[in-house]
Coordinates of C-alpha atoms in Angstrom, one line a residue:
X7 CA 95.3 134.1 103.3
X8 CA 96.8 132.0 106.1
X9 CA 94.8 129.6 108.2
X10 CA 92.8 131.2 111.0
X11 CA 94.1 128.5 113.3
X12 CA 96.3 125.4 113.3
X13 CA 95.4 122.9 115.9
X14 CA 98.1 120.6 117.5
X15 CA 98.0 118.1 120.3
X16 CA 98.2 114.5 121.3
X17 CA 95.8 111.7 120.3
X18 CA 92.5 112.2 122.0
X19 CA 93.0 116.0 122.6
X20 CA 90.0 116.8 120.4
X21 CA 91.7 118.2 117.4
X22 CA 89.0 116.9 114.9
X23 CA 86.0 117.6 117.1
X24 CA 87.1 121.0 118.3
X25 CA 88.4 121.8 114.8
X26 CA 85.1 121.2 113.1
X27 CA 83.2 123.2 115.7
X28 CA 85.7 126.0 115.7
X29 CA 85.6 126.3 111.9
X30 CA 81.8 126.4 112.0
X31 CA 81.9 129.1 114.7
X32 CA 84.4 131.2 112.7
X33 CA 82.5 130.6 109.4
X34 CA 85.5 129.0 107.7
X35 CA 86.4 125.6 106.3
X36 CA 87.9 122.7 108.3
X37 CA 90.9 120.7 107.0
X38 CA 92.1 117.6 108.8
X39 CA 95.6 116.6 107.6
X40 CA 95.2 112.9 108.7
X41 CA 92.0 112.7 106.7
X42 CA 93.7 114.4 103.7
X43 CA 96.6 111.9 103.9
X44 CA 94.1 109.0 103.7
X45 CA 92.2 110.7 100.8
X46 CA 95.3 111.5 98.8
X47 CA 97.0 108.1 99.3
X48 CA 93.9 106.0 99.2
X49 CA 95.2 104.1 102.2
X50 CA 94.5 104.3 106.0
X51 CA 97.2 105.7 108.2
X52 CA 97.6 102.3 109.8
X53 CA 98.3 100.7 106.4
X54 CA 100.8 103.4 105.6
X55 CA 102.6 102.8 108.9
X56 CA 102.6 99.1 108.2
X57 CA 104.0 99.4 104.7
X58 CA 106.3 102.3 105.0
X59 CA 107.0 102.7 108.7
X60 CA 106.8 105.9 110.6
X61 CA 109.5 107.7 108.5
X62 CA 107.5 107.0 105.3
X63 CA 104.3 108.2 106.9
X64 CA 106.1 111.4 108.2
X65 CA 107.4 112.2 104.7
X66 CA 103.9 112.1 103.3
X67 CA 102.6 114.1 106.3
X68 CA 105.2 116.8 105.8
X69 CA 104.0 117.4 102.3
X70 CA 100.3 117.4 103.2
X71 CA 100.9 119.8 106.1
X72 CA 103.0 122.2 104.1
X73 CA 100.4 122.3 101.4
X74 CA 97.5 122.7 103.9
X75 CA 99.2 125.6 105.6
X76 CA 100.0 127.3 102.3
X77 CA 96.5 126.8 100.8
X78 CA 93.9 126.6 103.5
X79 CA 92.4 129.7 105.1
X80 CA 90.2 128.0 107.7
X81 CA 91.0 125.8 110.6
X82 CA 93.7 123.2 110.0
X83 CA 94.1 120.2 112.3
X84 CA 97.5 118.4 112.3
X85 CA 98.1 114.8 113.2
X86 CA 99.4 114.3 116.7
X87 CA 103.0 113.6 115.6
X88 CA 103.2 116.2 112.8
X89 CA 105.1 118.6 115.2
X90 CA 108.0 116.1 115.3
X91 CA 109.1 117.2 111.9
X92 CA 111.5 120.2 111.8
X93 CA 110.0 121.1 108.4
X94 CA 106.5 121.2 109.9
X95 CA 107.8 123.3 112.8
X96 CA 109.2 125.8 110.3
X97 CA 106.1 125.9 108.1
X98 CA 103.8 126.8 111.1
X99 CA 105.9 129.9 112.0
X100 CA 103.9 133.1 111.8
X101 CA 100.5 131.3 112.2
X102 CA 98.2 131.0 115.1
X103 CA 99.0 127.5 116.5
X104 CA 96.7 126.3 119.2
X105 CA 97.9 123.4 121.4
X106 CA 94.9 121.4 122.8
X107 CA 96.3 120.1 126.1
X108 CA 95.1 117.1 128.0
X109 CA 96.7 114.9 130.7
X110 CA 98.1 111.5 129.9
X111 CA 95.3 109.8 131.9
X112 CA 92.6 111.8 130.0
X113 CA 94.3 111.0 126.7
X114 CA 94.3 107.3 127.5
X115 CA 90.7 107.5 128.5
X116 CA 89.6 109.2 125.3
X117 CA 91.6 107.0 123.0
X118 CA 91.0 103.9 124.9
X119 CA 94.6 103.1 124.0
X120 CA 93.0 102.5 120.5
X121 CA 94.9 99.9 118.5
X122 CA 93.8 101.7 115.3
X123 CA 96.3 104.4 116.2
X124 CA 99.6 102.9 115.0
X125 CA 101.9 104.3 117.6
X126 CA 99.6 103.0 120.4
X127 CA 99.2 99.6 118.9
X128 CA 100.8 96.6 120.5
X129 CA 101.8 95.7 124.1
X130 CA 101.4 98.3 126.8
X131 CA 99.6 101.2 125.0
X132 CA 99.5 103.2 128.3
X133 CA 103.3 103.2 128.5
X134 CA 103.5 104.1 124.8
X135 CA 101.2 107.1 125.3
X136 CA 103.2 108.3 128.3
X137 CA 106.4 108.0 126.2
X138 CA 104.9 109.9 123.3
X139 CA 103.8 112.7 125.7
X140 CA 107.3 112.9 127.3
X141 CA 108.7 113.6 123.8
X142 CA 106.0 115.7 122.3
X143 CA 104.7 117.9 125.1
X144 CA 107.7 120.2 125.0
X145 CA 107.4 120.5 121.2
X146 CA 103.7 121.2 121.4
X147 CA 104.4 124.0 123.9
X148 CA 107.3 125.4 121.8
X149 CA 105.3 125.7 118.6
X150 CA 102.0 126.9 120.1
X151 CA 101.0 130.5 120.2
X152 CA 98.0 129.6 122.4
X153 CA 97.5 126.7 124.8
X154 CA 94.0 125.5 125.8
X155 CA 93.2 122.7 128.2
X156 CA 90.3 120.6 126.9
X157 CA 90.1 118.3 129.9
X158 CA 86.9 118.8 131.9
X159 CA 85.4 121.2 129.3
X160 CA 82.8 120.5 126.7
X161 CA 83.8 121.0 123.1
X162 CA 81.4 123.9 123.0
X163 CA 83.1 125.7 125.9
X164 CA 86.5 125.1 124.4
X165 CA 85.4 126.6 121.1
X166 CA 83.9 129.6 122.9
X167 CA 87.1 130.2 124.7
X168 CA 89.2 130.0 121.6
X169 CA 86.9 132.3 119.6
X170 CA 87.0 134.9 122.4
X171 CA 90.8 134.6 122.6
X172 CA 91.2 134.9 118.8
X173 CA 88.9 137.9 118.8
X174 CA 91.0 139.6 121.5
X175 CA 94.2 138.8 119.8
X176 CA 92.9 140.3 116.5
X177 CA 91.9 143.4 118.3
X178 CA 95.5 144.0 119.3
X179 CA 98.4 144.9 117.1
X180 CA 102.0 145.6 117.8
X181 CA 103.7 148.9 117.2
X182 CA 107.2 148.7 115.8
X183 CA 108.6 149.5 119.3
X184 CA 106.9 146.3 120.6
X185 CA 104.3 148.0 122.7
X186 CA 100.8 146.6 122.3
X187 CA 97.8 148.8 121.5
X188 CA 94.2 148.0 121.6
X189 CA 92.4 149.1 118.4
X190 CA 89.0 149.0 120.1
X191 CA 90.1 151.3 122.9
X192 CA 91.5 153.7 120.3
X193 CA 88.3 153.7 118.3
X194 CA 86.3 154.6 121.4
X195 CA 88.4 157.8 122.0

């Protein structure tokens, strides 16, 4: 069974927080690929970046993401840069991918330009975050089947919105000719 939802978005978007709550609301498991990478390698993401660089980290991440999407049936949260990989973009096809959107200023406020995030470490984390978003935002939008702004909303409200949207999407199916039908409306007839 495929994951109920795959969460993507930049650092600070709320993928872990929303992911845990969404999984609880849906009665399914939560799987965070960043946490899985740390568990499986026995190293922090920061130490992997330091020892192997971003390409080394992304190679590990590709494997973990592919395995998670193949084996997990709950909510899967991908690391912020996972979508940069063409392999990861291919793996997510056919799944419900939810892009948790925030502005650059909100992302900076939430992360505090945290130096424990390897790509924000060093001089001028604000500029680094802006640069990441210029590159990643179009990719997040391309891979997403649903976009949800988290800025100005509590995690609980974001989860309620997503659950409602998932329920509505599940109630609809496509006919071979591409027309949408609403199962609930048909059941009432």
